[in-house]
Short mmCIF file of C-alpha atoms and ligand atoms in Angstrom, two decimals:
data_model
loop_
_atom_site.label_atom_id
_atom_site.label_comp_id
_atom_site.label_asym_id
_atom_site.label_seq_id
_atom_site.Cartn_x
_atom_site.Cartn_y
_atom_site.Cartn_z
CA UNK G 1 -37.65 36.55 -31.58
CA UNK G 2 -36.72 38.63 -34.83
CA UNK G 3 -35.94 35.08 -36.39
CA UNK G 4 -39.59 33.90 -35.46
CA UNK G 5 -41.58 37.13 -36.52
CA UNK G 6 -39.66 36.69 -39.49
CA UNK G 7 -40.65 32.96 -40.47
CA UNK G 8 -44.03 34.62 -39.69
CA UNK G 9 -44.29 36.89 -42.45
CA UNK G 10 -42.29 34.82 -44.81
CA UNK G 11 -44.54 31.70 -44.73
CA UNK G 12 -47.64 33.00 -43.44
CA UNK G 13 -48.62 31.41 -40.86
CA UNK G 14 -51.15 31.33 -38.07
CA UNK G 15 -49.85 33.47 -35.75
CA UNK G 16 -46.64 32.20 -33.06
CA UNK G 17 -46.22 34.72 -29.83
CA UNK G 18 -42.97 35.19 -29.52
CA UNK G 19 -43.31 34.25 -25.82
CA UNK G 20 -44.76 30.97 -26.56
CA UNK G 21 -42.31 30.06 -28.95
CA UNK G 22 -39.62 30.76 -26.78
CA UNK G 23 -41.14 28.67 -24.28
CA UNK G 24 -41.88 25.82 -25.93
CA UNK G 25 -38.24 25.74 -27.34
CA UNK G 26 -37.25 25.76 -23.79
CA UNK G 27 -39.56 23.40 -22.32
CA UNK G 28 -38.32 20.77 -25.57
CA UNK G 29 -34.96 20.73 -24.42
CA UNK G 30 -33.25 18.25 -22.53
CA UNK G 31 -31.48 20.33 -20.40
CA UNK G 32 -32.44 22.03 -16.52
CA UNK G 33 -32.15 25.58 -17.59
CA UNK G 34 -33.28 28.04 -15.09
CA UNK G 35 -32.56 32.01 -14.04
CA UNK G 36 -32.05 33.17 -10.45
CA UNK G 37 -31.28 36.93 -9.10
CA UNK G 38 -28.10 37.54 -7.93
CA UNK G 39 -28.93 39.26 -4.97
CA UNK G 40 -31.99 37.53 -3.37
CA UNK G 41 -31.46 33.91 -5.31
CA UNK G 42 -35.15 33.88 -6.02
CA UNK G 43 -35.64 31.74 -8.61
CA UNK G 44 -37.06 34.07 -11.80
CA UNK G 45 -37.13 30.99 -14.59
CA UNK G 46 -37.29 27.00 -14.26
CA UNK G 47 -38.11 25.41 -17.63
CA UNK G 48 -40.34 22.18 -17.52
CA UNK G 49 -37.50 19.34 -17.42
CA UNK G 50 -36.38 21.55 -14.08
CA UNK G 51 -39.73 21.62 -13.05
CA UNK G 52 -40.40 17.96 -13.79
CA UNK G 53 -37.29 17.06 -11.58
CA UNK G 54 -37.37 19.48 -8.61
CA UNK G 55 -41.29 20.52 -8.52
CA UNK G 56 -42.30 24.48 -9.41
CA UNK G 57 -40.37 27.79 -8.32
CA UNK G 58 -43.89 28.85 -6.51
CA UNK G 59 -41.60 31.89 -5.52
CA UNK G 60 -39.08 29.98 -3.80
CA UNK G 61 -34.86 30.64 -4.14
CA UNK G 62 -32.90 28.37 -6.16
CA UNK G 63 -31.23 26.83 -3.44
CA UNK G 64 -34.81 25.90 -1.71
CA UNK G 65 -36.22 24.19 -4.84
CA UNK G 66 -32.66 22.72 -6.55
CA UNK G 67 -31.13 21.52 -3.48
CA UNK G 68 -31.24 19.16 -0.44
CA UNK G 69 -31.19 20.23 3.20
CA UNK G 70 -30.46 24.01 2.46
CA UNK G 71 -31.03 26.34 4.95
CA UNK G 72 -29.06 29.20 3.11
CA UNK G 73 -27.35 29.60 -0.47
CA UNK G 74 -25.35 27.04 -1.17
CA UNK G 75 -21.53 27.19 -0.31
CA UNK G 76 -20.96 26.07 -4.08
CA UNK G 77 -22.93 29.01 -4.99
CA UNK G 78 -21.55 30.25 -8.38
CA UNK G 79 -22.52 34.08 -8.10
CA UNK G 80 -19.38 35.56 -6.71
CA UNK G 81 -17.38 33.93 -9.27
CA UNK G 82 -19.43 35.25 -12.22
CA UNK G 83 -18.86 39.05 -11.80
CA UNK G 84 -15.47 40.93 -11.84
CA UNK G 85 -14.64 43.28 -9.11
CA UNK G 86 -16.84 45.89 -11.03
CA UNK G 87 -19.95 43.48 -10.29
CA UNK G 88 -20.06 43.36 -14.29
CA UNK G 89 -20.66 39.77 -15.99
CA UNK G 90 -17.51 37.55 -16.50
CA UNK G 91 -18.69 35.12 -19.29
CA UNK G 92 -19.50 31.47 -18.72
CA UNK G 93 -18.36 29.53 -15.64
CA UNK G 94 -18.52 25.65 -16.98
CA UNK G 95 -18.60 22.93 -13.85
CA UNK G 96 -19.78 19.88 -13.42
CA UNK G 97 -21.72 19.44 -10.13
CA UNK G 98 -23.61 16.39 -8.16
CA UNK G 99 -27.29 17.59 -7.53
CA UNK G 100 -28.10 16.69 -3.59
CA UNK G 101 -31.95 16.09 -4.25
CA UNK G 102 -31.22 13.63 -7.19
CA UNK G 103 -27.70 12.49 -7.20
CA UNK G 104 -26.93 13.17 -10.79
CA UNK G 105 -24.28 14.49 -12.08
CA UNK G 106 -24.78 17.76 -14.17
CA UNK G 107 -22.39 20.05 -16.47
CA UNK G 108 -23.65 23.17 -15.44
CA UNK G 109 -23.01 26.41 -17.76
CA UNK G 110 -23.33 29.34 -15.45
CA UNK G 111 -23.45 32.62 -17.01
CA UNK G 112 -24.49 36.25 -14.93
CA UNK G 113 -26.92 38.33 -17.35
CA UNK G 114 -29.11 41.56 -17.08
CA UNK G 115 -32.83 40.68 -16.46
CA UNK G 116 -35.29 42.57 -18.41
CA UNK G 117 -35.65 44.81 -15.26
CA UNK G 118 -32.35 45.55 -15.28
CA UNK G 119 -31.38 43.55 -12.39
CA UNK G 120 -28.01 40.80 -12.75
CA UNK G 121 -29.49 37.48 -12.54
CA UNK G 122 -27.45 34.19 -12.98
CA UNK G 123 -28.80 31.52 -15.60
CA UNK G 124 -27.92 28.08 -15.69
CA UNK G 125 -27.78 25.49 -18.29
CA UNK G 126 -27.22 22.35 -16.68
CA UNK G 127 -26.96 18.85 -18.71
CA UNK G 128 -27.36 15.24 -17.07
CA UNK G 129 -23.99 13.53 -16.97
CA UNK G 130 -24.22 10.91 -14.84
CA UNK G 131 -23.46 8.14 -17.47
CA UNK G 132 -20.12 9.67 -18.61
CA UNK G 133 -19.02 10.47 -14.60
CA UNK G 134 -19.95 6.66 -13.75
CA UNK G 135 -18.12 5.68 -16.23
CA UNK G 136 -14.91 7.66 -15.49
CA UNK G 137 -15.48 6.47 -12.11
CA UNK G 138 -15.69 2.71 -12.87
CA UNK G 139 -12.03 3.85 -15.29
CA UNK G 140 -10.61 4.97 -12.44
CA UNK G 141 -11.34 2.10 -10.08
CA UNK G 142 -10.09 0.13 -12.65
CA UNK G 143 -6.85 1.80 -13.26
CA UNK G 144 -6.23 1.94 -9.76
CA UNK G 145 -7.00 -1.93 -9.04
CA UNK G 146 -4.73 -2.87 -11.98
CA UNK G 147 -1.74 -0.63 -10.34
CA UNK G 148 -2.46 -2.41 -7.15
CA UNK G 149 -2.54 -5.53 -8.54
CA UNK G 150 0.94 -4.86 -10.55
CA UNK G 151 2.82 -3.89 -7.21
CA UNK G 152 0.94 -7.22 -5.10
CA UNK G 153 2.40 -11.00 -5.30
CA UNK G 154 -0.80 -12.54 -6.05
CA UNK G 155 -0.45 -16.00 -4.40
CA UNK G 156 0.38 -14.09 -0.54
CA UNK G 157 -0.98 -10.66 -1.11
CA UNK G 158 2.16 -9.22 -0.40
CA UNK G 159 4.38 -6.85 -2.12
CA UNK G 160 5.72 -8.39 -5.10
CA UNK G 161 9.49 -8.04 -6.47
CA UNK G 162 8.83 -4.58 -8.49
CA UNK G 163 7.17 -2.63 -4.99
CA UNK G 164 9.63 -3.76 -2.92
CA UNK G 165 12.39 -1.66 -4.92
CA UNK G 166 10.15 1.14 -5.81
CA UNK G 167 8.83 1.22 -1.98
CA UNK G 168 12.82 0.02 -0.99
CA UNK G 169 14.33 3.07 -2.82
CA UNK G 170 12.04 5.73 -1.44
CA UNK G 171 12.68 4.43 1.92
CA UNK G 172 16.34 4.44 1.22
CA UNK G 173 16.15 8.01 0.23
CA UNK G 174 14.63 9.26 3.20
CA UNK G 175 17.20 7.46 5.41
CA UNK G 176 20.03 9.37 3.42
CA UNK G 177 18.06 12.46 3.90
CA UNK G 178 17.28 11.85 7.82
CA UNK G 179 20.89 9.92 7.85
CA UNK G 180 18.90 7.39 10.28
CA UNK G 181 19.27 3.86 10.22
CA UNK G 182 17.61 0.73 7.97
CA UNK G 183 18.03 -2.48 8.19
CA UNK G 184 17.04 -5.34 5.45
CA UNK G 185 16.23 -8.45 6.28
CA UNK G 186 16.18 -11.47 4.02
CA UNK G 187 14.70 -14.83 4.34
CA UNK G 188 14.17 -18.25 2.61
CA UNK G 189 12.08 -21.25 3.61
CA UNK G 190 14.42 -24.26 4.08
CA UNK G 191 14.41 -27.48 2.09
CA UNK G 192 10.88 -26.20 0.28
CA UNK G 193 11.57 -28.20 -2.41
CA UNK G 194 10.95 -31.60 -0.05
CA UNK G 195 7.47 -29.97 0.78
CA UNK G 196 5.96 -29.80 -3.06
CA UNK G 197 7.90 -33.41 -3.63
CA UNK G 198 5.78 -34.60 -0.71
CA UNK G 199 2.90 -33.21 -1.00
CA UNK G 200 2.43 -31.97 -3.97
CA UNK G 201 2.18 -27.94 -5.51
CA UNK G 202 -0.75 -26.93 -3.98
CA UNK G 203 0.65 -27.31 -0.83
CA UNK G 204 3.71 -25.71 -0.64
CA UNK G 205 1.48 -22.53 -2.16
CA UNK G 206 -0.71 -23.45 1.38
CA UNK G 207 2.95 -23.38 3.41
CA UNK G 208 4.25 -19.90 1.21
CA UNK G 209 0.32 -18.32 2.42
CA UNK G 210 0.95 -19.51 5.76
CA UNK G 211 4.43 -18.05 6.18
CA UNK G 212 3.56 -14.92 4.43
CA UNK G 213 0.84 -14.08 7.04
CA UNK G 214 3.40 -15.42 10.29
CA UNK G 215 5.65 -12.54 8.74
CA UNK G 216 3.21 -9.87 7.99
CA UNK G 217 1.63 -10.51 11.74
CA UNK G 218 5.64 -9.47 13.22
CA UNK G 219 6.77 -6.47 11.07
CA UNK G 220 5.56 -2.61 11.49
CA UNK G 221 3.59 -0.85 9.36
CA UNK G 222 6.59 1.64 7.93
CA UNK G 223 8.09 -2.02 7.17
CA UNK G 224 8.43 -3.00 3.65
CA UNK G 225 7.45 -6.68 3.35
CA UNK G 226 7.80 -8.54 -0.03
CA UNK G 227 7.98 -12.03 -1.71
CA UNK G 228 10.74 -11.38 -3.91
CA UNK G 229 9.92 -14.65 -6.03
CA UNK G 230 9.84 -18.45 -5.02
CA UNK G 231 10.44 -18.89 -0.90
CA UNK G 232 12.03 -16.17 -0.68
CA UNK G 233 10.77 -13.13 1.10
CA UNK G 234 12.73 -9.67 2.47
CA UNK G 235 11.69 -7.19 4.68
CA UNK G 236 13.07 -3.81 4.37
CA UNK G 237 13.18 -1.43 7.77
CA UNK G 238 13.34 2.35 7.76
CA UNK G 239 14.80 3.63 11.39
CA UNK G 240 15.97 -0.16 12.27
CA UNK G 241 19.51 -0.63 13.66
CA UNK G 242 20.99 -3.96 13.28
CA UNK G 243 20.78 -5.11 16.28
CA UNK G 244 16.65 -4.37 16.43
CA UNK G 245 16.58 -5.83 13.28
CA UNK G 246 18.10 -9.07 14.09
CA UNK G 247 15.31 -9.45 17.33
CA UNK G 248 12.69 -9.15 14.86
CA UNK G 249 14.34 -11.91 12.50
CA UNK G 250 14.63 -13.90 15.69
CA UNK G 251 10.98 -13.53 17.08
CA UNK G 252 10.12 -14.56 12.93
CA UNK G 253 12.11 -17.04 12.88
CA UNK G 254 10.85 -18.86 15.79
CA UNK G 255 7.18 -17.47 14.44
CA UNK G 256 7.56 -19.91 11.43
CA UNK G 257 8.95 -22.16 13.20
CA UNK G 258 5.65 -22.81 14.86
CA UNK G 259 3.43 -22.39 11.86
CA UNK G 260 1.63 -25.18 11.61
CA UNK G 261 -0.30 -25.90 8.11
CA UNK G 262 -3.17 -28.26 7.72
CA UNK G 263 -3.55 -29.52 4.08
CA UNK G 264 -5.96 -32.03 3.09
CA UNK G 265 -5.87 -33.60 6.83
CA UNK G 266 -2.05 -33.63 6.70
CA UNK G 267 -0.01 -31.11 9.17
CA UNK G 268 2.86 -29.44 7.22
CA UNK G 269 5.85 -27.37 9.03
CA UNK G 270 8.13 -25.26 7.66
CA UNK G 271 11.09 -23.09 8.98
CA UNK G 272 13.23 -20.02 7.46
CA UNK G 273 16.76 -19.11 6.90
CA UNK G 274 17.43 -15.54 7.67
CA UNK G 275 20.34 -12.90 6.62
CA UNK G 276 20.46 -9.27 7.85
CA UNK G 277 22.32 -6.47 6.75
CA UNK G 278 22.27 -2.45 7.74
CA UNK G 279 22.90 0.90 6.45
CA UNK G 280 23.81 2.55 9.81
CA UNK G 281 22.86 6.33 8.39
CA UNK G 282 20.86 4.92 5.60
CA UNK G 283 24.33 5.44 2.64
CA UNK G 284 23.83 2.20 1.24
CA UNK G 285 22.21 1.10 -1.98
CA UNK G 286 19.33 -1.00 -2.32
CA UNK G 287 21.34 -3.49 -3.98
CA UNK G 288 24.11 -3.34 -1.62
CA UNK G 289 21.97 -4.28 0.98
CA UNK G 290 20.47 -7.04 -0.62
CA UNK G 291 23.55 -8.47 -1.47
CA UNK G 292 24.87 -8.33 2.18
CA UNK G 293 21.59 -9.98 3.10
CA UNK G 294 21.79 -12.57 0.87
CA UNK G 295 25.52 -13.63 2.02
CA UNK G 296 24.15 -13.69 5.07
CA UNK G 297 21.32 -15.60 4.71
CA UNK G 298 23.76 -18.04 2.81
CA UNK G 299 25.51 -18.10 5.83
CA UNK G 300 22.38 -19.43 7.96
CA UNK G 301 21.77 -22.10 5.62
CA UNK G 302 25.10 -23.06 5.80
CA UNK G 303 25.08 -23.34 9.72
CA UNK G 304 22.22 -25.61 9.79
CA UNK G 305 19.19 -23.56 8.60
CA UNK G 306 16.29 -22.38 11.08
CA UNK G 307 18.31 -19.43 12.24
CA UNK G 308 19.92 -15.85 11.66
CA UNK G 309 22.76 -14.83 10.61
CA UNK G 310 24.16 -10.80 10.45
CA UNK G 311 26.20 -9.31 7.89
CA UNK G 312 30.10 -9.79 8.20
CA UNK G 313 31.35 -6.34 9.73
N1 GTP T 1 4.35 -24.42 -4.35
C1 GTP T 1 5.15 -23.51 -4.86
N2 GTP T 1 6.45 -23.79 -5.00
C2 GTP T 1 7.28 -22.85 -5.50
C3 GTP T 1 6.80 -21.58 -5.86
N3 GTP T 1 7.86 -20.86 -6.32
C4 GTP T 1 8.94 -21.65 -6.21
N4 GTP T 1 8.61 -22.85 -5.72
C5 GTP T 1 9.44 -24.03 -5.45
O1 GTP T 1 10.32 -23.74 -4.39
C6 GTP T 1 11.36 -24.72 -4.47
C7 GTP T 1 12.69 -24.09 -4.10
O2 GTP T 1 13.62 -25.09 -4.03
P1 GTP T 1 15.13 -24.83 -3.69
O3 GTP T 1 15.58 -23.56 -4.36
O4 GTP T 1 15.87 -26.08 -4.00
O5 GTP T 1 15.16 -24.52 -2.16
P2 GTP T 1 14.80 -25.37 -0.90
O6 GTP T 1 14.24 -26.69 -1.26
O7 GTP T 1 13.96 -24.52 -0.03
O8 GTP T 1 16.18 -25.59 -0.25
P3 GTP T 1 17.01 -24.57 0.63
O9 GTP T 1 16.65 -23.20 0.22
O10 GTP T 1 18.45 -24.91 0.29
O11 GTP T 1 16.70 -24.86 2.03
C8 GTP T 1 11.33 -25.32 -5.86
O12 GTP T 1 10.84 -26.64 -5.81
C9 GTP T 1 10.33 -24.42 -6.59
O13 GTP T 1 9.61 -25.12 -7.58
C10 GTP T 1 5.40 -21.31 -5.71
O14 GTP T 1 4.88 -20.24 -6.01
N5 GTP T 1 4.63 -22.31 -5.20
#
């Protein structure tokens, strides 16, 4: 006010109220700034891009003009957080808030003052940051689709090589920890090779879809399912003893077994080698495990393919 009395004098002007002046600089900005008491949340001050949003004050509380379906002050409410335990003003409170009338998102400044009547009233100067929050939001969805797709075999949808041993060596740690059993299980389509010979790329990647979904329709949830690369898959079992472990390979085997394919009017079959190995308290390595697996599974080739085969004990 001093500054605009002053440019008054200096340049000579017609004559600016202060009031008006004030006003006006508030009603130019682009920015909700309003003022509402502390005590009773009527709302004191709404300058016109507030009132051009949410209507006029016409005596009403700030959480009756600013706010959707309000039948009290808001839970958010900012008051209690903007005095110390003297009830004297704490500085500003910076937030960032989405309005329930509009949707928006808005950095809100939140600041507890003394009123010209001497009364504590909270002021608010909130800015429109919807663009910058969408676009964090579309980062975010991004990030977290690229970490999905980094874990996720893209031809199945399964895990891929690189979640199986993350995944593999949390559950492995827990096992140690609970010293309960887990069992691995390994498998490899037999004589693949013939299929994309035969019939060409595209449909062994039909047979590897096919397969992928027989196994993911027999294991558990806590199960840790993966392509590990080519035709061959593992599937890694927290609080699995061997013997439970080698039903399940069983019921898969016989589950691809049955998997029939239809590619380009042609009906393809397919069957799987299996190895299993167990940690009986969960000491074993990841590694270890895969390696017993693998002899294993060697092992079921070996015998004529289509079948299991446990670890040597
Ligand atoms: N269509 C398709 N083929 C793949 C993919 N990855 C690996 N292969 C093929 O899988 C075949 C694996 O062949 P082999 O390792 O000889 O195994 P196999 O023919 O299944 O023989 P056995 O394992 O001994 O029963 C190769 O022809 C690879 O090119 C893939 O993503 N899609």
């Amino acid at each position: 006010m001093e500054c605009v009395r002053a440019m008054k004098g200096k340049q000579n002007s017609p004559a600016v109220d202060g009031f008006q002046a004030v006003s006006t600089i508030l009603d130019s900005l682009d920015a909700l700034v309003y003022v509402a008491a502390m005590d009773s949340h009527e709302l004191l001050f709404m300058n016109e891009y507030g009132r051009s949003k949410w209507g006029e004050a016409g005596g009403r509380k700030c959480w009756q003009v600013l706010q959707a379906d309000q039948s009290g002050p808001c839970t958010f409410c900012t008051n209690n957080q903007l005095l110390d335990e003297q009830g004297q003003p704490t500085g500003v409170l910076v937030w960032e808030f989405q309005n329930t009338v509009n949707g928006h998102w808005y950095q809100c400044r939140d600041q507890a003052i003394r009123w010209p009547d001497g009364r504590l009233v909270r002021i608010e100067i909130a800015t429109d940051i919807t663009d910058r929050k969408q676009m964090e939001q579309q980062l975010e969805a991004a990030r977290r689709e690229a970490e999905i797709r980094a874990d996720t075999d893209a031809l199945t949808d399964l895990n891929n090589r690189r979640a199986f041993f993350n995944l593999g060596r949390q559950v492995l740690r827990q096992a140690q920890s609970s010293a309960t059993p887990v069992s691995l299980v390994m498998f490899d389509l037999d004589h693949f090779k013939q299929i994309n010979d035969e019939y060409g790329h595209a449909a062994g990647d039909e047979v590897l879809k096919a397969m992928a979904t027989a196994a993911a329709g027999q294991v558990r949830a806590t199960d840790i399912l993966a392509r590990l690369g080519g035709e061959e898959f593992a599937i890694l079992m927290p609080q699995t003893t061997l013997q439970q472990a080698e039903k399940l390979s069983e019921r898969l085997c016989q589950a691809l077994a049955a998997c029939v394919i239809s590619f380009e009017g042609k009906q393809l079959q397919c069957t799987g080698s299996f190895g299993v190995s167990t940690a009986s308290s969960g000491e074993a390595s990841l590694d270890a495990l895969l390696a017993q697996a693998d002899k294993a599974m060697f092992k079921a080739k070996g015998a004529g393919r289509n079948r299991v085969s446990i670890v040597d004990r």
